[in-house]
mmCIF file of C-alpha atoms in Angstrom:
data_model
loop_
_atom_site.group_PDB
_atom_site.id
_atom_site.type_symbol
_atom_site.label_atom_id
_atom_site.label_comp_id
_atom_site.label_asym_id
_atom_site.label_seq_id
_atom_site.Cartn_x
_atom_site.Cartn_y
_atom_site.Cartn_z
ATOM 1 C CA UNK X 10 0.000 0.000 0.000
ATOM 2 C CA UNK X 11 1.215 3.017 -0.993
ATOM 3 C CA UNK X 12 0.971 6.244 1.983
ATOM 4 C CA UNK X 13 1.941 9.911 1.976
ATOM 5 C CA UNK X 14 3.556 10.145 5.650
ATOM 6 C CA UNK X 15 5.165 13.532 7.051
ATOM 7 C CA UNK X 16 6.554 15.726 9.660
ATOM 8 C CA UNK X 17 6.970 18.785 7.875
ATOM 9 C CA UNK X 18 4.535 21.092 6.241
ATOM 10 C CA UNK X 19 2.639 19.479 3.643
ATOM 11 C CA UNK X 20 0.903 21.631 0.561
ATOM 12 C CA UNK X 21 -1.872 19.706 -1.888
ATOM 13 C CA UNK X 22 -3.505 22.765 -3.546
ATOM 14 C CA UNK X 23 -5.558 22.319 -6.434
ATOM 15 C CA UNK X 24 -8.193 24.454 -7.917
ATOM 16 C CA UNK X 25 -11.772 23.959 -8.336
ATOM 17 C CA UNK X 26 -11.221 23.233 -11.978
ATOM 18 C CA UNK X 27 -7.932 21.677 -11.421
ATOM 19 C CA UNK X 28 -8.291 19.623 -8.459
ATOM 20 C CA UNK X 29 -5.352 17.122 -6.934
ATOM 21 C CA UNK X 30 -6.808 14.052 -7.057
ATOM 22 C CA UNK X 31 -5.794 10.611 -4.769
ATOM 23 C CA UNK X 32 -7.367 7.759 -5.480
ATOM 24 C CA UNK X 33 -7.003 3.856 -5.734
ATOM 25 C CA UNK X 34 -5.378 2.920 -9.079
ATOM 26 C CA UNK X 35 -6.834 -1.163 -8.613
ATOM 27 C CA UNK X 36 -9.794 -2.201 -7.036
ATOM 28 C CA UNK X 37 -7.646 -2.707 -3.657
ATOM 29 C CA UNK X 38 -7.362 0.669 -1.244
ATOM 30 C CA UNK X 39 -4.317 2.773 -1.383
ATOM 31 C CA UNK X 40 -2.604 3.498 2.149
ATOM 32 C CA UNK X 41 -3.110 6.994 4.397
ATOM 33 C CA UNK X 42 -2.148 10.587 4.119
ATOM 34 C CA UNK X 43 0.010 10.723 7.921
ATOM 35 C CA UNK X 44 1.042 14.273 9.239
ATOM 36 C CA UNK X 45 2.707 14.651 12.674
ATOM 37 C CA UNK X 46 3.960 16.793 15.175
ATOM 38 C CA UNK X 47 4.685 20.589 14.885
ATOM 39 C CA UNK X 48 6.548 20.550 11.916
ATOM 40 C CA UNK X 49 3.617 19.931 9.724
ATOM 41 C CA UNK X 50 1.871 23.252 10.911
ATOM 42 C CA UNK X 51 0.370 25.314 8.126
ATOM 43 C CA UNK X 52 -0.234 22.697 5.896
ATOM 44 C CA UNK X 53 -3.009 23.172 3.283
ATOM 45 C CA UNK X 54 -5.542 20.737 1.100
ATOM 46 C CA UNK X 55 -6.990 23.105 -1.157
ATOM 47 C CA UNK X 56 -9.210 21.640 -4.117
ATOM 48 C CA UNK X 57 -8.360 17.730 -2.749
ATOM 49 C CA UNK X 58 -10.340 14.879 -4.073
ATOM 50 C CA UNK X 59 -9.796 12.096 -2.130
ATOM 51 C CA UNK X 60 -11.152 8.504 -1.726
ATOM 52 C CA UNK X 61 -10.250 4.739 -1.936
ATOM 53 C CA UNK X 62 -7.664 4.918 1.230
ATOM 54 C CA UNK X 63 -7.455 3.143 4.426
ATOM 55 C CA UNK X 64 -4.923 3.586 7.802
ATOM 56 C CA UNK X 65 -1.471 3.059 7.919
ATOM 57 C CA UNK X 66 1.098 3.182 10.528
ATOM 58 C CA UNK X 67 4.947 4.944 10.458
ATOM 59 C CA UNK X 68 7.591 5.458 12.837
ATOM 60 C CA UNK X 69 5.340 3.775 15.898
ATOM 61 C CA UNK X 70 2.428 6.385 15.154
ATOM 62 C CA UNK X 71 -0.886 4.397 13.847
ATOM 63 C CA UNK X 72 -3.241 6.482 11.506
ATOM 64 C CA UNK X 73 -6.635 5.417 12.278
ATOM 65 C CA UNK X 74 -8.221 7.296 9.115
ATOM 66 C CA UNK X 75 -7.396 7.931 5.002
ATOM 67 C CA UNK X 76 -6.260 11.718 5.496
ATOM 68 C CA UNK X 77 -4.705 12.473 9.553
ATOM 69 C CA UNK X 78 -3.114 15.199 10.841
ATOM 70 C CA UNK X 79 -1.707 14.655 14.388
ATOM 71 C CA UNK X 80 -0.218 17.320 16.956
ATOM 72 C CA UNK X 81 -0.198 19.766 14.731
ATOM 73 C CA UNK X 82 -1.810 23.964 13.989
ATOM 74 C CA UNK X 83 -3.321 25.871 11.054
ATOM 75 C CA UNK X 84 -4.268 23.432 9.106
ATOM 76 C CA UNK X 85 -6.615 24.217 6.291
ATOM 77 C CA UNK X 86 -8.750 22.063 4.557
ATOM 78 C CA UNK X 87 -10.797 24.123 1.720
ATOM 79 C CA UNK X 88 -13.378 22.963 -1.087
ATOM 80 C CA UNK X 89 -12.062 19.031 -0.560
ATOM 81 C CA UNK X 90 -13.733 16.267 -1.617
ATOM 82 C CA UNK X 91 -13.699 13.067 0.884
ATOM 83 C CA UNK X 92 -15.218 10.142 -1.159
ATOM 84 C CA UNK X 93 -15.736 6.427 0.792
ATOM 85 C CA UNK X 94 -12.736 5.095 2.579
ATOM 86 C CA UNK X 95 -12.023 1.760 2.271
ATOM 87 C CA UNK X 96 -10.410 0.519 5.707
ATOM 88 C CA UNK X 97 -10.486 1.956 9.171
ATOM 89 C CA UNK X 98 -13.358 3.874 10.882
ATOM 90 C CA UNK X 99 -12.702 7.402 9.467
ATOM 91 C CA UNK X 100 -11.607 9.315 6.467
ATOM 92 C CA UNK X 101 -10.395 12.161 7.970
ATOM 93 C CA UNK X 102 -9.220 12.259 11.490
ATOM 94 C CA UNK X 103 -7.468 14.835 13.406
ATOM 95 C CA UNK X 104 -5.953 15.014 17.074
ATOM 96 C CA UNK X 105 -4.648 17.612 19.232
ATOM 97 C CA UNK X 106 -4.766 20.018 16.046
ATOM 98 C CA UNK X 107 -5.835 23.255 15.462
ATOM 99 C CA UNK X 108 -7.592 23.544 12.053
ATOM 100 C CA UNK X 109 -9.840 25.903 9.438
ATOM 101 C CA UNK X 110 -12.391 23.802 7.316
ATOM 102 C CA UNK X 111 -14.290 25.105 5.075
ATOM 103 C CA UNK X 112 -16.351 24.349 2.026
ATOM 104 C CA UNK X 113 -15.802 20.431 2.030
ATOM 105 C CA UNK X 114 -17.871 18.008 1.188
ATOM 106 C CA UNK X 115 -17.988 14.316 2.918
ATOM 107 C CA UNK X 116 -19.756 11.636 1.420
ATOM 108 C CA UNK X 117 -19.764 7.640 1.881
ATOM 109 C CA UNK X 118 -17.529 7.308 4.636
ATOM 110 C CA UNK X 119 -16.906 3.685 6.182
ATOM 111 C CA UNK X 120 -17.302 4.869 9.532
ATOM 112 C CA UNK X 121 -17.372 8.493 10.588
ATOM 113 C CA UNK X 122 -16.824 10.886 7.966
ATOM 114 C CA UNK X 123 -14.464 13.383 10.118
ATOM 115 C CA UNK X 124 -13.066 12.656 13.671
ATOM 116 C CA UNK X 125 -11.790 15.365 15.642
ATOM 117 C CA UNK X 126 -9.644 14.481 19.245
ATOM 118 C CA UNK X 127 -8.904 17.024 21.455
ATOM 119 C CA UNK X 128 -8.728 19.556 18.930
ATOM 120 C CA UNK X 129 -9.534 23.376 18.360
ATOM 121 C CA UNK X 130 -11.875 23.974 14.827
ATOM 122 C CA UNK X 131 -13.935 26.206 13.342
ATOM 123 C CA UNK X 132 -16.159 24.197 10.172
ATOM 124 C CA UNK X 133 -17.618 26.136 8.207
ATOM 125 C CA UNK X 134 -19.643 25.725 5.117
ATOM 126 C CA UNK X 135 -19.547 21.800 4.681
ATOM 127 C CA UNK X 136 -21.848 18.806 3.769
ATOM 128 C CA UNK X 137 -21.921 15.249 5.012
ATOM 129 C CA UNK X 138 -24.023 12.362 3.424
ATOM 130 C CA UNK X 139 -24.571 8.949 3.916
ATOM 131 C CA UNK X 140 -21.738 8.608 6.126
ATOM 132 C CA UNK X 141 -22.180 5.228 7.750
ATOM 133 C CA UNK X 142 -21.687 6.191 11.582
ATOM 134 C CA UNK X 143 -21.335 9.938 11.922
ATOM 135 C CA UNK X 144 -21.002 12.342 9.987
ATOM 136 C CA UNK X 145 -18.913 14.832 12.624
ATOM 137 C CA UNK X 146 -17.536 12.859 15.891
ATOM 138 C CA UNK X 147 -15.869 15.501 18.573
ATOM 139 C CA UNK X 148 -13.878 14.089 21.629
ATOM 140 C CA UNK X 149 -12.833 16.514 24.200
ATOM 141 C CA UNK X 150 -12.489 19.491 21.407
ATOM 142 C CA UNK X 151 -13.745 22.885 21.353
ATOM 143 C CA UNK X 152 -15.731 23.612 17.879
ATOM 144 C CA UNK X 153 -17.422 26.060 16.106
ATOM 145 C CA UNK X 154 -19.729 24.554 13.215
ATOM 146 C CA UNK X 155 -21.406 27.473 10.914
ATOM 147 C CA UNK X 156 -23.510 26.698 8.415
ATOM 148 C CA UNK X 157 -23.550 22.835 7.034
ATOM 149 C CA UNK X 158 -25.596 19.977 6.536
ATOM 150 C CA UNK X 159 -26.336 16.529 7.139
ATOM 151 C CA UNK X 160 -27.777 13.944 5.525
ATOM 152 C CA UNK X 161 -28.398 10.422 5.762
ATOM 153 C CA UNK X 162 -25.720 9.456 7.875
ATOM 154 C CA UNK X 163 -25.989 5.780 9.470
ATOM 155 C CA UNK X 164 -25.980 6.418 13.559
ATOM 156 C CA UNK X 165 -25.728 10.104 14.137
ATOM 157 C CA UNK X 166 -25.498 13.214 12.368
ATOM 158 C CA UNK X 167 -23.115 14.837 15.346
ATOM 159 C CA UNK X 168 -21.671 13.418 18.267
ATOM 160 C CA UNK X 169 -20.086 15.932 20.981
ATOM 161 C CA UNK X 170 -18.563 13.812 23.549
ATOM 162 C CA UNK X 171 -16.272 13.660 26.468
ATOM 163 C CA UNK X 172 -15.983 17.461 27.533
ATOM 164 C CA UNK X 173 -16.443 19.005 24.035
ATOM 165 C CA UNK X 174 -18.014 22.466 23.788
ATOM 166 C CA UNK X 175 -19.979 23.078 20.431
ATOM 167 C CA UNK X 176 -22.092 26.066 19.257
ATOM 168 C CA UNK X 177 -23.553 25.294 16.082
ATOM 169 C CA UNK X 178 -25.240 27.623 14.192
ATOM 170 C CA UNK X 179 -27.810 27.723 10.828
ATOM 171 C CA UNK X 180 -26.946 23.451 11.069
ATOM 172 C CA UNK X 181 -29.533 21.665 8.678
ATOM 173 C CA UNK X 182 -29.382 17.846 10.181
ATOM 174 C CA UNK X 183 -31.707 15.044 7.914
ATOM 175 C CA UNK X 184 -32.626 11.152 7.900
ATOM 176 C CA UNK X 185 -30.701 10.433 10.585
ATOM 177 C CA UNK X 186 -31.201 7.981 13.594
ATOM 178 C CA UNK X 187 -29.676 10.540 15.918
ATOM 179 C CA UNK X 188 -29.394 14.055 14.499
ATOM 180 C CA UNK X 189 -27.422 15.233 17.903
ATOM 181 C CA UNK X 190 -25.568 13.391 20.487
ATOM 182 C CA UNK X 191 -24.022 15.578 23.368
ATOM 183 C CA UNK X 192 -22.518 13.173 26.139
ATOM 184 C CA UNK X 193 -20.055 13.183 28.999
ATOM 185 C CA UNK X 194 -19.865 16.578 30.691
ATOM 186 C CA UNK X 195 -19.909 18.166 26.859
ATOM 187 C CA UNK X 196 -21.958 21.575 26.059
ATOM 188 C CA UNK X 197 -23.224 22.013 22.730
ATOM 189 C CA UNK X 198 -25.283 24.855 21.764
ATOM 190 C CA UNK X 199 -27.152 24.975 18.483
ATOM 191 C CA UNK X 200 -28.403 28.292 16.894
ATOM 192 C CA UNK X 201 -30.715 28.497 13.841
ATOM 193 C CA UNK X 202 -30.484 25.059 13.024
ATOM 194 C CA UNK X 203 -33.256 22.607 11.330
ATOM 195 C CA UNK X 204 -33.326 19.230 12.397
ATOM 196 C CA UNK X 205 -35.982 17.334 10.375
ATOM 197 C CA UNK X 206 -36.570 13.716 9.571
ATOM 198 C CA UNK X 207 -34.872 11.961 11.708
ATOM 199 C CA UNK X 208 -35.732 8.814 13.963
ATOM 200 C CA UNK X 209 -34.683 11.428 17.346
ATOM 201 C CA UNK X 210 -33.376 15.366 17.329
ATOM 202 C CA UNK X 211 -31.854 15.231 20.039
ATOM 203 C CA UNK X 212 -30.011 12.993 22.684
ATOM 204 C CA UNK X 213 -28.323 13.660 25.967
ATOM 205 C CA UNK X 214 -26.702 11.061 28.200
ATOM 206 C CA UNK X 215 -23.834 10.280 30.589
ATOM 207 C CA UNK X 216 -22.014 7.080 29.305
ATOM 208 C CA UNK X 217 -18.409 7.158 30.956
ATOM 209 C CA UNK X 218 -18.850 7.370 34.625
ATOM 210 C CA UNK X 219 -15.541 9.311 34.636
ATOM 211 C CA UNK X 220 -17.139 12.701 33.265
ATOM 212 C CA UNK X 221 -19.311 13.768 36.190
ATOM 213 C CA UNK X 222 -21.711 14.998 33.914
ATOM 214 C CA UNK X 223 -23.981 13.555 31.072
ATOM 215 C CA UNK X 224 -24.628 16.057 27.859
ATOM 216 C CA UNK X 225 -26.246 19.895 28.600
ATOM 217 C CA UNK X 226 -27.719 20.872 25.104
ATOM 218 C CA UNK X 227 -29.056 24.941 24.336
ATOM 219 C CA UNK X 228 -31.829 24.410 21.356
ATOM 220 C CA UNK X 229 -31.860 28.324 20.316
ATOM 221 C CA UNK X 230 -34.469 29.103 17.657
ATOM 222 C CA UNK X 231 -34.069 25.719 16.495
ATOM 223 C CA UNK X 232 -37.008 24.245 14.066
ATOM 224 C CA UNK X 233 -38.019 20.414 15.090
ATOM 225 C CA UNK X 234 -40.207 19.195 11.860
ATOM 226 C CA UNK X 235 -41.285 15.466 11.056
ATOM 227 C CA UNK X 236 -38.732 13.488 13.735
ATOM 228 C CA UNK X 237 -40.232 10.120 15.219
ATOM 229 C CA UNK X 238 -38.829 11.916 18.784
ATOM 230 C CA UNK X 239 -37.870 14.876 19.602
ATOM 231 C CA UNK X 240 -35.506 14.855 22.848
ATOM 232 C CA UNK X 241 -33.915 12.678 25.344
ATOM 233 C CA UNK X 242 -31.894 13.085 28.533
ATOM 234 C CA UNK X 243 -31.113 11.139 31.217
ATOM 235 C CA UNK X 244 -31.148 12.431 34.826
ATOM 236 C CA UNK X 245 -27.514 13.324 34.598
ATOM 237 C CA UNK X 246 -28.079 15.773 31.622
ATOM 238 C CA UNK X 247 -29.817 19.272 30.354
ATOM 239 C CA UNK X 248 -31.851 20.470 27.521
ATOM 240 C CA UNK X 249 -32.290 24.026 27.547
ATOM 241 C CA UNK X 250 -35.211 25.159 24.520
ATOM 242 C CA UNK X 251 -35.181 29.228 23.828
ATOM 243 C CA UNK X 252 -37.569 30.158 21.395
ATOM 244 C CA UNK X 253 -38.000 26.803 20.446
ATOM 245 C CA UNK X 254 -41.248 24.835 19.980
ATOM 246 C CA UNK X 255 -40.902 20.924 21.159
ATOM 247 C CA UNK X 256 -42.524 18.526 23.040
ATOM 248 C CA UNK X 257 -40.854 19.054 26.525
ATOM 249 C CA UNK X 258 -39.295 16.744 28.816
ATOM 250 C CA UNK X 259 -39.185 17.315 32.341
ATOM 251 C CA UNK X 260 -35.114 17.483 32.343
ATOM 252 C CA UNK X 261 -35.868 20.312 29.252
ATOM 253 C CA UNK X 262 -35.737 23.826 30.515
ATOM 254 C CA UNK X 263 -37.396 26.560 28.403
ATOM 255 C CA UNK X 264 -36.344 30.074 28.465
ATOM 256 C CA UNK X 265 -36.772 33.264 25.984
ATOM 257 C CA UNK X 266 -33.266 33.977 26.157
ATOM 258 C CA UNK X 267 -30.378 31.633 27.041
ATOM 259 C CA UNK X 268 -29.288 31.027 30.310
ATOM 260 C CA UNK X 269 -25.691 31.940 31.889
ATOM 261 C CA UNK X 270 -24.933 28.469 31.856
ATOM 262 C CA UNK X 271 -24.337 29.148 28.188
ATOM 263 C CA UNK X 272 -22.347 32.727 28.245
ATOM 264 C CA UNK X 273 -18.928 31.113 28.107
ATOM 265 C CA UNK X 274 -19.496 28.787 25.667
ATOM 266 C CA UNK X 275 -21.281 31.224 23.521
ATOM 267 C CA UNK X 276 -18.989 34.451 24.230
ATOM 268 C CA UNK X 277 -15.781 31.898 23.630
ATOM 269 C CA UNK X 278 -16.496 31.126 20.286
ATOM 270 C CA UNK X 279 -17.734 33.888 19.376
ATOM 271 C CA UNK X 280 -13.856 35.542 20.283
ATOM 272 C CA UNK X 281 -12.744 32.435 18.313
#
C-alpha cells in the first residue's frame, strides 16, 4: 500500500477546476495521508479529491483514518472532496490540532466521515451524506460549526462527547437515527439550526462514569419538523429550549433567552 507520511509542512492545492486528485489505481485501497507533530503546521488541502484509502502506521504512530493530521496547527482544509474510505473507521481524522475547514464536502464514509480528538476547529460551510456512523464525531475538542448539513448518515449526524463544547449555528441535520448526540460533561449549543426527519433530534446522556456529567444541550431558535422523537436526557443531563417549539421533557428547561450556563461557551467562540 502506498501512503503519503510527514513531519513537515505538507501543501496539496488544487483548484476547483484543477483539483489534486488521490485515489485507488486497482480495485484494492491505497494506504493513508500521515502528518505529525509541529513541523507539519500550516499545511493546506486546497481543491483535494480524495477517496479509496485506508490507515497506515509509520515510525510507531498508527493512523486510524485515510487523510490524519496529528499534533499539529493551522491546518486548512478548503473545497475538498472526501469520497468512501475503504479501511479503518474514518476518512479524515485529526488530534490535538488546530484547524480551518471550510467548504468540504464528505460523502460515503466507512465509519465516521471526520473525527476530531482534542482539537480546536472552526467548520464552516460543509456537507456530510450517507456517512455510515457519523457524519462529525468531537472528543474533548472545542468547535465552532457554521452553516452545514447533514444527511443520511448511518448512527448520528453529530456526536459531541467527552468534555467538548460546540455552538452550532444555521446546522440543517436530515434522515438520521440521531441528528445530535451531546454526552459526557460536553456543552453544545445549536443556533438556527433545522433538524428534520430523523428517527430522534436530540439525545443527551452520561455514558463514561468518569465525566461527572452527562450532555447539557441549548436548542436556540431551532425548528423540530417530522422526527419520530424529539428529545432525550437522562437524569444526569440538560436540555435548555429558547424560542424553540418541542414537546418538553421534564429534564428540558425553556427560556426566551439563554441562560448563563451558556455565556462562556457562547462568548468563547464567538472571540474564536
Amino acid at each position: 500500500e502506498v501512503s503519503i507520511y510527514g513531519r513537515g509542512k505538507l501543501l496539496m492545492e488544487g483548484t476547483s477546476g484543477n483539483p489534486v486528485e488521490i485515489v485507488a489505481a486497482t480495485d484494492r485501497p491505497w494506504g493513508c495521508i500521515g502528518l505529525q507533530g509541529p513541523g507539519s503546521a500550516g499545511s493546506r488541502f486546497r481543491h483535494l479529491k480524495v477517496s479509496g484509502g485506508s490507515v497506515g502506521q509509520f515510525r510507531g504512530i498508527r493512523f486510524k483514518g485515510m487523510v490524519n493530521v496529528y499534533t499539529s496547527s493551522d491546518l486548512v482544509m478548503e473545497g475538498c472532496q472526501v469520497g468512501p474510505n475503504q479501511v479503518g473507521d474514518d476518512a479524515v481524522n485529526l488530534a490535538d490540532t488546530e484547524a480551518v475547514i471550510r467548504n468540504c464536502h464528505w460523502s460515503g464514509a466507512r465509519a465516521d466521515g471526520l473525527d476530531l480528538d482534542r482539537c480546536q476547529a472552526l467548520i464552516e460551510g460543509c456537507t456530510f451524506s450517507s456517512c455510515a456512523n457519523d457524519g462529525l464525531d468531537l472528543m474533548s475538542s472545542q468547535v465552532q460549526l457554521r452553516d452545514s448539513t447533514f444527511t443520511d448518515c448511518g448512527d448520528k449526524a453529530l456526536s459531541v462527547g467527552e468534555a467538548s463544547r460546540l455552538v452550532g449555528r444555521k446546522l440543517v441535520a436530515t434522515g438520521c437515527p440521531t441528528a445530535v448526540l451531546v454526552k459526557d460533561s460536553s456543552q453544545a449549543a445549536l443556533i438556527e439550526a433545522r433538524l428534520e426527519g430523523n428517527q430522534l433530534a436530540v439525545d443527551c446522556y452520561q455514558e463514561n462514569w468518569l465525566y461527572p456529567r452527562g450532555g447539557s444541550a441549548l436548542l436556540w431558535k431551532v425548528e423540530l419538523a417530522a422526527n419520530r422523537r424529539e428529545l432525550q436526557a437522562d437524569k444526569a443531563s440538560f436540555i435548555e429550549l429558547c424560542q424553540t417549539s418541542a414537546r418538553t421533557l421534564p429534564e428540558a428547561h425553556v427560556s426566551q433567552q439563554p441562560s448563563s450556563l451558556w455565556s462562556d461557551l457562547i462568548a468563547d467562540q464567538q472571540g474564536q
